[in-house]
Coordinates of C-alpha atoms in Angstrom, one line a residue:
Chain Y
M22 CA 74.8 73.3 135.7
V23 CA 78.2 74.9 135.3
S24 CA 80.5 73.2 132.7
S25 CA 83.8 72.2 133.9
P26 CA 87.1 74.0 132.5
S27 CA 88.0 70.8 130.3
A28 CA 84.4 71.0 128.6
E29 CA 84.9 74.7 127.9
I30 CA 88.5 74.3 126.4
R31 CA 86.9 71.2 124.4
Q32 CA 84.0 73.3 123.0
R33 CA 86.4 76.3 122.1
S34 CA 88.8 74.0 120.3
D35 CA 85.6 72.3 118.5
A36 CA 84.5 75.5 117.4
L37 CA 87.7 76.8 116.3
A38 CA 88.3 73.7 114.2
G39 CA 84.8 74.0 112.5
L40 CA 85.9 77.6 111.6
V41 CA 89.0 76.5 110.1
V42 CA 87.1 74.0 108.1
I43 CA 84.3 76.5 106.6
V44 CA 87.4 78.8 105.8
A45 CA 89.0 76.2 103.9
I46 CA 86.0 75.2 102.1
V47 CA 85.1 78.8 100.9
A48 CA 88.8 79.3 99.9
A49 CA 88.7 76.3 97.8
I50 CA 85.5 77.4 96.2
Q51 CA 86.9 80.8 95.5
V52 CA 89.8 79.3 94.0
A53 CA 88.1 76.7 92.0
S54 CA 85.6 79.4 90.6
F55 CA 88.5 81.1 88.9
F56 CA 89.2 78.5 86.7
V57 CA 85.7 76.8 85.7
P58 CA 82.6 78.4 84.4
A59 CA 79.8 79.5 86.9
Y60 CA 77.5 76.7 86.0
I61 CA 80.1 74.4 87.5
M62 CA 81.4 76.3 90.4
P63 CA 80.3 79.8 91.0
A64 CA 82.0 82.3 93.5
P65 CA 81.4 82.2 97.2
L66 CA 79.9 85.9 97.0
V67 CA 77.5 84.4 94.0
I68 CA 76.4 81.8 96.4
L69 CA 75.9 83.9 99.3
A70 CA 73.5 86.3 97.2
A71 CA 71.5 83.2 96.0
L72 CA 71.1 82.2 99.5
W73 CA 69.9 85.6 100.7
H74 CA 67.4 85.5 97.7
E75 CA 66.2 82.1 98.9
L76 CA 65.8 83.2 102.6
T77 CA 64.1 86.3 101.8
H78 CA 61.8 85.0 98.9
D79 CA 61.3 81.3 99.5
T80 CA 60.9 81.2 103.2
L81 CA 57.5 79.1 102.5
D82 CA 59.4 76.5 101.1
V83 CA 61.9 76.3 104.0
V84 CA 58.9 76.2 106.4
A85 CA 57.4 73.6 104.6
T86 CA 60.5 71.1 104.6
L87 CA 60.9 71.8 108.4
L88 CA 57.1 71.0 109.1
R89 CA 57.6 67.9 107.1
L90 CA 60.7 67.0 109.0
F91 CA 59.2 67.8 112.5
G92 CA 55.9 66.1 111.7
A93 CA 57.3 62.7 110.5
V94 CA 60.0 62.8 113.1
L95 CA 57.5 63.3 115.9
A96 CA 55.1 60.6 114.5
S97 CA 58.0 58.1 114.3
L98 CA 59.2 58.9 117.9
V99 CA 55.6 58.4 119.4
V100 CA 54.5 55.4 117.2
G101 CA 58.1 54.0 117.3
T102 CA 58.3 54.4 121.1
A103 CA 55.1 52.6 121.4
L104 CA 56.1 49.6 119.2
G105 CA 59.4 49.4 121.4
I106 CA 57.2 49.4 124.5
L107 CA 54.8 46.9 123.0
M108 CA 57.7 44.6 121.9
L109 CA 58.9 44.2 125.3
T110 CA 55.5 43.8 127.0
A111 CA 53.4 41.8 124.6
T112 CA 56.2 38.9 124.5
W113 CA 54.0 36.8 122.0
L114 CA 53.9 39.8 119.3
R115 CA 57.6 40.7 119.9
P116 CA 59.0 38.2 117.1
Y117 CA 56.4 39.3 114.4
L118 CA 57.2 43.2 115.4
R119 CA 60.8 42.5 115.1
A120 CA 60.5 40.7 111.9
L121 CA 58.4 43.5 110.6
L122 CA 61.0 45.9 111.5
V123 CA 64.0 43.9 109.8
V124 CA 61.9 43.9 106.9
D125 CA 61.3 47.6 107.0
T126 CA 65.1 48.5 107.6
G127 CA 66.1 46.0 104.5
I128 CA 63.9 48.0 102.0
P129 CA 65.9 50.9 100.4
A130 CA 64.5 54.4 101.0
L131 CA 64.4 54.7 96.9
S132 CA 62.0 51.9 96.9
W133 CA 59.5 53.5 99.5
M134 CA 59.8 56.7 97.4
I135 CA 58.8 55.1 94.1
I136 CA 56.3 53.1 96.1
A137 CA 54.8 56.2 97.6
V138 CA 54.5 57.9 94.2
F139 CA 52.2 55.0 93.0
W140 CA 50.3 54.8 96.0
F141 CA 49.6 58.5 97.1
R142 CA 48.4 61.4 95.1
N143 CA 49.0 64.0 97.7
P144 CA 52.5 65.0 98.2
E145 CA 52.1 65.6 101.9
Q146 CA 51.0 61.8 102.1
R147 CA 53.8 60.6 100.0
I148 CA 56.6 62.6 102.0
F149 CA 54.8 61.5 105.3
F150 CA 54.8 57.9 104.3
I151 CA 58.4 57.5 103.2
L152 CA 59.9 59.6 106.2
F153 CA 57.8 57.7 108.7
L154 CA 58.6 54.3 107.3
I155 CA 62.3 54.9 107.3
L156 CA 62.5 56.4 110.6
L157 CA 60.2 54.2 112.5
P158 CA 62.5 51.2 113.1
F159 CA 65.1 53.4 114.5
Y160 CA 62.8 54.4 117.2
A161 CA 61.2 51.1 117.9
I162 CA 64.6 49.3 118.1
N163 CA 66.5 51.7 120.0
V164 CA 63.6 52.0 122.6
Y165 CA 63.3 48.3 122.9
D166 CA 66.9 48.0 123.5
G167 CA 66.8 50.8 126.0
L168 CA 64.1 48.9 127.9
Q169 CA 66.0 45.7 128.0
A170 CA 68.9 47.9 129.4
L171 CA 66.9 49.3 132.2
P172 CA 68.6 47.7 135.6
K173 CA 66.7 44.7 137.2
E174 CA 67.7 46.3 140.5
L175 CA 65.6 49.6 139.9
V176 CA 62.6 47.7 138.5
E177 CA 62.6 45.8 141.8
M178 CA 63.1 48.8 143.9
V179 CA 60.1 50.5 142.3
E180 CA 58.1 47.6 142.4
S181 CA 58.8 47.2 146.1
F182 CA 56.7 50.4 146.4
R183 CA 53.7 48.5 144.7
P184 CA 53.0 51.1 141.9
T185 CA 50.2 50.6 139.2
R186 CA 51.5 50.1 135.9
L187 CA 50.9 53.6 134.7
Q188 CA 52.9 54.7 137.9
A189 CA 55.7 52.5 137.0
F190 CA 55.7 53.8 133.2
R191 CA 55.6 57.3 134.5
Y192 CA 58.2 57.0 137.5
L193 CA 60.5 54.5 135.7
W194 CA 60.2 53.7 132.2
L195 CA 59.6 56.9 130.7
P196 CA 62.6 58.9 132.3
H197 CA 64.8 55.6 131.6
L198 CA 63.7 56.1 127.9
I199 CA 64.4 59.7 127.4
P200 CA 68.2 59.4 126.7
Y201 CA 67.4 56.7 124.1
V202 CA 65.0 58.7 122.3
I203 CA 67.1 61.8 122.3
L204 CA 70.2 59.7 121.0
T205 CA 68.0 58.2 118.3
T206 CA 66.7 61.6 117.3
K207 CA 70.4 63.0 117.2
S208 CA 71.4 60.0 115.0
V209 CA 68.4 60.2 112.6
I210 CA 67.8 63.9 112.2
G211 CA 70.7 64.5 109.5
Y212 CA 69.5 61.3 107.7
A213 CA 65.7 62.5 107.9
T214 CA 66.7 65.8 106.6
R215 CA 68.4 64.3 103.5
M216 CA 65.3 61.9 102.8
V217 CA 62.8 64.6 103.1
I218 CA 64.7 66.6 100.3
F219 CA 64.7 63.5 98.3
A220 CA 61.1 62.9 98.8
E221 CA 60.4 66.8 97.9
L222 CA 62.8 66.2 94.8
I223 CA 60.6 63.4 93.6
G224 CA 57.1 64.2 94.6
A225 CA 56.5 67.8 95.6
A226 CA 56.1 71.1 94.1
L227 CA 56.8 73.1 97.8
G228 CA 59.8 72.4 99.5
I229 CA 63.6 72.9 99.6
G230 CA 63.7 69.6 97.7
A231 CA 61.4 70.9 94.9
K232 CA 63.2 74.1 94.7
M233 CA 66.6 72.2 94.3
A234 CA 64.9 70.1 91.3
V235 CA 63.8 73.6 89.6
A236 CA 67.5 74.8 89.9
E237 CA 68.9 71.7 88.6
S238 CA 66.5 72.0 85.5
A239 CA 67.7 75.7 85.1
F240 CA 71.4 74.8 85.4
K241 CA 71.4 77.0 88.5
M242 CA 74.7 75.9 90.4
D243 CA 74.5 79.0 92.5
D244 CA 70.9 78.1 93.6
I245 CA 71.8 74.4 94.5
L246 CA 74.9 75.4 96.3
A247 CA 73.0 78.2 98.5
W248 CA 70.2 75.5 98.9
T249 CA 73.1 73.0 100.2
V250 CA 74.6 75.5 102.5
L251 CA 71.1 76.4 104.0
L252 CA 70.5 72.3 104.6
V253 CA 74.0 72.2 106.2
I254 CA 73.3 75.3 108.5
L255 CA 69.7 73.8 109.2
N256 CA 71.4 70.5 110.2
V257 CA 73.8 72.3 112.5
V258 CA 71.0 74.4 113.9
L259 CA 68.8 71.1 114.6
Q260 CA 71.6 69.5 116.1
A261 CA 72.2 72.2 118.3
L262 CA 68.4 72.4 119.2
I263 CA 68.6 68.7 120.1
G264 CA 71.6 69.1 122.1
L265 CA 69.8 72.0 124.0
V266 CA 66.9 69.7 124.8
E267 CA 69.5 66.9 125.8
R268 CA 71.2 69.2 128.2
R269 CA 68.0 70.3 129.5
L270 CA 66.4 66.9 130.0
L271 CA 69.6 64.9 130.9
H272 CA 71.1 67.5 133.2
W273 CA 71.4 64.9 135.7
R274 CA 74.0 62.9 134.0
G275 CA 77.3 63.5 135.3
E276 CA 80.1 64.5 133.0
V277 CA 82.7 61.7 132.3
A278 CA 86.3 62.8 132.1
V279 CA 88.6 60.7 130.0
R280 CA 92.5 60.9 130.5
Chain A
M23 CA 56.2 45.0 171.7
S24 CA 52.4 44.1 171.4
G25 CA 53.0 40.4 170.6
A26 CA 50.8 40.2 167.6
A27 CA 52.6 38.7 164.7
E28 CA 53.2 41.0 161.7
I29 CA 55.1 38.7 159.6
V30 CA 54.2 34.8 159.7
L31 CA 55.5 32.2 157.5
E32 CA 53.8 28.7 157.8
R33 CA 56.0 25.7 156.5
V34 CA 57.0 27.8 153.3
T35 CA 58.7 25.9 150.3
C36 CA 60.1 27.4 147.5
V37 CA 61.4 25.1 144.6
F38 CA 63.1 26.7 141.5
N39 CA 63.9 24.4 138.4
G40 CA 63.9 21.4 140.8
V41 CA 66.2 23.3 143.4
T42 CA 64.8 23.7 146.9
A43 CA 65.9 27.2 148.2
V44 CA 63.3 27.1 151.1
E45 CA 62.2 24.2 152.9
A46 CA 59.2 24.3 155.3
L47 CA 60.4 27.6 156.7
S48 CA 58.2 28.8 159.6
L49 CA 58.9 32.0 161.5
E50 CA 57.1 34.8 163.2
V51 CA 57.8 38.4 163.6
A52 CA 55.9 40.3 166.3
R53 CA 54.7 43.9 165.9
G54 CA 57.5 46.2 166.7
E55 CA 60.1 43.6 166.9
T56 CA 63.4 43.6 164.9
V57 CA 64.6 40.3 163.9
A58 CA 67.8 39.3 162.0
L59 CA 68.3 36.6 159.6
V60 CA 71.6 35.1 159.5
G61 CA 73.2 32.5 157.5
R62 CA 75.9 31.6 155.1
T63 CA 75.4 32.2 151.6
G64 CA 72.6 30.0 149.8
A65 CA 70.9 29.5 153.1
G66 CA 67.9 31.2 151.4
K67 CA 67.7 34.4 153.4
S68 CA 67.0 36.5 150.2
T69 CA 64.5 34.0 149.1
A70 CA 62.5 34.2 152.2
I71 CA 62.8 38.2 152.2
N72 CA 61.3 38.0 148.3
V73 CA 58.7 35.8 149.6
I74 CA 57.7 38.3 152.3
L75 CA 58.1 41.2 150.1
G76 CA 55.5 39.4 147.8
S77 CA 57.9 39.5 144.6
L78 CA 57.9 35.5 144.8
A79 CA 55.1 33.1 145.2
P80 CA 55.9 30.2 147.6
T81 CA 55.4 26.8 146.1
S82 CA 53.7 25.8 149.0
G83 CA 53.2 27.0 152.7
R84 CA 51.3 30.0 153.9
V85 CA 52.6 33.5 154.3
R86 CA 51.0 36.6 156.0
V87 CA 52.2 40.1 156.0
A88 CA 50.1 42.5 158.1
G89 CA 47.4 40.2 157.6
Y90 CA 47.6 39.9 153.7
D91 CA 49.0 37.4 151.4
P92 CA 52.0 39.5 149.9
Y93 CA 52.0 37.9 146.6
R94 CA 48.4 37.5 145.9
E95 CA 47.4 40.7 147.6
F96 CA 50.4 42.7 146.4
R97 CA 48.8 46.2 146.1
K98 CA 47.2 46.1 149.3
L99 CA 50.5 46.1 151.3
R100 CA 51.2 49.6 149.4
G101 CA 52.7 52.0 152.1
K102 CA 52.6 49.0 155.0
L103 CA 55.7 47.2 153.9
A104 CA 59.0 48.7 152.6
I105 CA 62.5 47.3 151.9
S106 CA 66.1 48.8 151.9
F107 CA 68.3 46.9 149.6
Q108 CA 72.0 46.1 149.6
T109 CA 72.6 48.6 147.1
D110 CA 71.2 52.2 147.1
R111 CA 69.1 51.8 144.0
L112 CA 68.6 55.4 143.6
L113 CA 67.2 56.6 140.5
P114 CA 70.0 58.4 138.6
W115 CA 67.6 61.3 137.3
R116 CA 66.1 62.2 140.4
T117 CA 67.7 64.3 143.3
A118 CA 68.0 63.0 146.7
L119 CA 64.7 64.9 147.6
E120 CA 62.8 63.6 144.6
N121 CA 64.4 59.9 145.3
V122 CA 62.9 60.0 148.8
A123 CA 59.7 61.3 147.5
L124 CA 59.3 58.4 145.0
G125 CA 57.3 55.9 147.4
L126 CA 55.1 58.9 148.4
Q127 CA 54.3 59.9 145.0
I128 CA 53.2 56.2 144.3
G129 CA 51.3 56.3 147.6
G130 CA 49.3 59.3 146.1
V131 CA 51.1 62.0 148.0
H132 CA 52.4 64.6 145.6
G133 CA 53.7 68.2 145.3
A134 CA 54.4 70.4 148.3
P135 CA 53.3 67.6 150.9
A136 CA 55.4 65.0 149.3
R137 CA 58.6 67.4 149.0
E138 CA 58.0 68.4 152.8
R139 CA 58.0 64.8 153.9
A140 CA 60.9 63.9 152.0
R141 CA 62.9 66.8 153.2
E142 CA 62.1 66.1 156.8
W143 CA 63.1 62.5 156.2
L144 CA 66.4 63.6 154.7
A145 CA 66.8 65.6 157.9
R146 CA 66.2 62.7 159.7
V147 CA 69.0 60.6 158.2
K148 CA 71.2 63.5 158.5
M149 CA 71.3 64.6 154.9
S150 CA 69.9 68.1 155.1
G151 CA 71.6 70.2 152.5
A152 CA 71.9 67.4 150.0
E153 CA 68.2 67.8 148.6
D154 CA 69.1 68.8 145.2
K155 CA 72.1 66.6 144.8
Y156 CA 72.0 64.0 142.2
P157 CA 73.1 60.3 143.2
H158 CA 76.4 60.7 141.2
E159 CA 77.2 63.7 143.4
L160 CA 76.9 61.8 146.5
S161 CA 79.1 59.3 148.3
G162 CA 78.3 55.7 148.9
G163 CA 77.2 56.2 152.4
M164 CA 75.4 59.1 151.7
R165 CA 73.5 57.4 148.9
Q166 CA 72.4 54.7 151.4
R167 CA 71.3 57.2 153.7
V168 CA 68.9 58.5 151.0
S169 CA 67.9 54.9 150.2
L170 CA 66.9 54.5 153.8
A171 CA 65.1 57.7 154.1
R172 CA 63.1 56.8 150.8
T173 CA 62.2 53.3 152.7
L174 CA 61.0 55.0 155.9
A175 CA 59.2 58.0 154.2
V176 CA 56.3 56.1 153.4
D177 CA 55.9 55.2 157.2
P178 CA 55.5 51.6 156.6
G179 CA 54.6 49.3 159.6
I180 CA 57.3 46.7 158.5
V181 CA 60.6 47.4 157.2
L182 CA 62.9 44.9 155.6
L183 CA 66.5 45.3 155.1
D184 CA 68.4 43.2 152.5
E185 CA 72.1 43.6 153.8
S186 CA 71.7 47.2 153.5
F187 CA 75.0 48.3 155.4
S188 CA 77.3 45.6 154.0
Q189 CA 78.7 47.5 151.2
L190 CA 79.6 50.5 153.2
D191 CA 82.9 51.0 155.1
Q192 CA 83.1 49.9 158.8
V193 CA 82.7 53.5 160.4
T194 CA 79.7 54.7 157.9
S195 CA 78.2 51.3 158.4
A196 CA 78.2 51.2 162.3
E197 CA 76.9 55.0 162.2
L198 CA 74.1 54.0 159.9
R199 CA 73.1 51.1 161.8
R200 CA 73.1 52.9 164.9
D201 CA 70.9 55.7 163.5
F202 CA 68.7 53.0 161.8
R203 CA 68.1 51.2 164.9
Q204 CA 67.3 54.4 166.9
L205 CA 64.7 55.4 164.1
V206 CA 63.2 52.0 164.1
R207 CA 63.0 51.8 168.1
E208 CA 61.5 55.6 168.0
L209 CA 58.8 54.8 165.3
G210 CA 58.1 51.3 166.7
K211 CA 58.3 49.8 163.4
T212 CA 58.5 45.9 162.7
C213 CA 61.9 45.0 161.2
L214 CA 63.2 42.1 159.6
F215 CA 66.8 42.1 158.2
I216 CA 69.3 40.0 156.6
T217 CA 73.1 40.4 157.6
H218 CA 76.2 38.3 157.0
R219 CA 77.9 39.9 159.9
I220 CA 76.8 38.0 163.2
E221 CA 78.0 41.2 165.4
D222 CA 75.4 43.5 163.3
A223 CA 72.7 41.1 164.1
V224 CA 73.5 40.8 167.8
E225 CA 73.8 44.6 168.2
M226 CA 70.7 45.5 166.2
A227 CA 67.9 42.7 166.8
D228 CA 65.7 41.7 169.4
R229 CA 65.9 38.4 167.9
V230 CA 68.3 36.4 165.8
L231 CA 67.3 33.7 163.6
V232 CA 70.2 31.2 162.1
L233 CA 69.0 29.9 158.8
A234 CA 70.7 26.8 157.1
P235 CA 70.1 25.5 153.6
P236 CA 67.3 25.2 152.3
A237 CA 66.2 28.2 154.7
H238 CA 65.1 26.5 157.9
V239 CA 65.9 27.8 161.3
V240 CA 68.4 26.0 163.3
L241 CA 68.8 28.8 166.2
D242 CA 66.5 31.2 167.5
V243 CA 68.0 33.5 170.2
R244 CA 67.4 36.9 172.0
P245 CA 70.4 39.0 172.4
G246 CA 68.5 40.6 175.5
D247 CA 68.8 37.2 177.3
H248 CA 72.4 37.3 177.0
P249 CA 74.6 39.5 179.1
D250 CA 77.8 38.9 177.2
P251 CA 77.2 39.6 173.4
R252 CA 80.6 37.8 172.7
V253 CA 79.3 34.6 173.9
L254 CA 76.3 34.7 171.8
V255 CA 78.3 35.8 168.8
D256 CA 80.2 32.6 169.4
R257 CA 77.3 30.5 170.0
I258 CA 75.7 31.6 166.6
A259 CA 78.9 31.2 164.8
T260 CA 79.2 27.7 166.1
A261 CA 75.6 27.0 164.9
M262 CA 76.6 28.4 161.3
L263 CA 79.8 26.3 161.3
A264 CA 78.3 23.2 162.4
D265 CA 75.7 23.6 159.5
H266 CA 78.4 24.3 157.1
L267 CA 80.4 21.1 158.4
S268 CA 77.6 19.0 158.2
S269 CA 76.7 20.0 154.6
R270 CA 80.3 19.4 153.6
Q271 CA 79.9 15.8 155.2
E272 CA 76.6 15.2 153.4

């Protein structure tokens, strides 16, 4: 699909604004590094060197963090979507499931982290458990809301062809749900990245969070900032990837122009 | 017209929350016949159509569509009965071609054969060239044409129209009505349609049934028996007005 001139102008001005912000931050770090010791604020070039070292020597930690993130997001997406559908179809179960999700969203992430340390020995299980329980309600609630927003007219239209339940799901419910699932993923991915880092910080020997814990105990501010930069880059890349999937799967949506 | 009844309603009554929407409605539509249901708002036309479609169960009475009970034997009517609604109801994530293919896919026709048939139907409703367009890229009239193609592509013996042309401008509506009428005649479909416009009913139907609330037939006429359509339009309008006045007096 060819993007409109207004969309191109907007994209260019967004990119320019992003660049200006990055340059301003780098300049501020450089200025600060002149006045304070390196363990408080190292120079941008030192951070860059640390980042290069991390990318070339700690690749396994980055991969481990990403795999944990993808695994937990995927599992929450699948189970959360199923729960959302169940909430709509099994009316007798709906109030119980909803109450369960409300309780889950009310439990602080930190509580889950501490509970996970007590309940699981294996760090992978701990991290998966924490992320899964934190992300699950987002998918379940958004999918349930999405299903409720399905226009009755479209349901009647599809029903008029007398489909089986599976056909109705395939041709109507599933394509209708895709925007809601993508939107949820877009909203939670940054939060999920922060949570996986916290979880690794508390209970893992491998991963970006674990490496940050080591850097913290060694007063290596350049490493901590380098990991932070990498996390920001990862978040931008992940958002871009989701944007790509969104454009691919939701290309049928017309662009809305606002005056 | 063969004379065998494709749609039969015998003393059908529908009561919702104590309100009677349809009361002892009896009507028959013969195979190949086009019948119009007219009546003022609240006359029970849409309820009657929903009962025939099988999306509503009557409180009492008997309904047979192509020999089946449309509510209890819902799936048995797959491919035999189709409806075109007041609004196009196209799936926004599907192209025009994919929308037309929807009923075919539900009926078990997939891939190239479904696409080919959908393409043929788009051509029949004069929408060639719009196969890959999404609904938001089409005008109201074009969307309604795609919707009609989707209804007819499954090759149903019985076609229901629920005010399918009422939301279009007069020129587009007249053009679509003419094309639809021609297609239905050509293909020998049985057709039952709801309309608010008496002129449309007289122009398109073999029979016009005037309903009065709660959905009982107050007039059953054949436009073919009336050489002057204007006289018939007046007669139908008078029947509707009389019903309206008597209900106000009550």
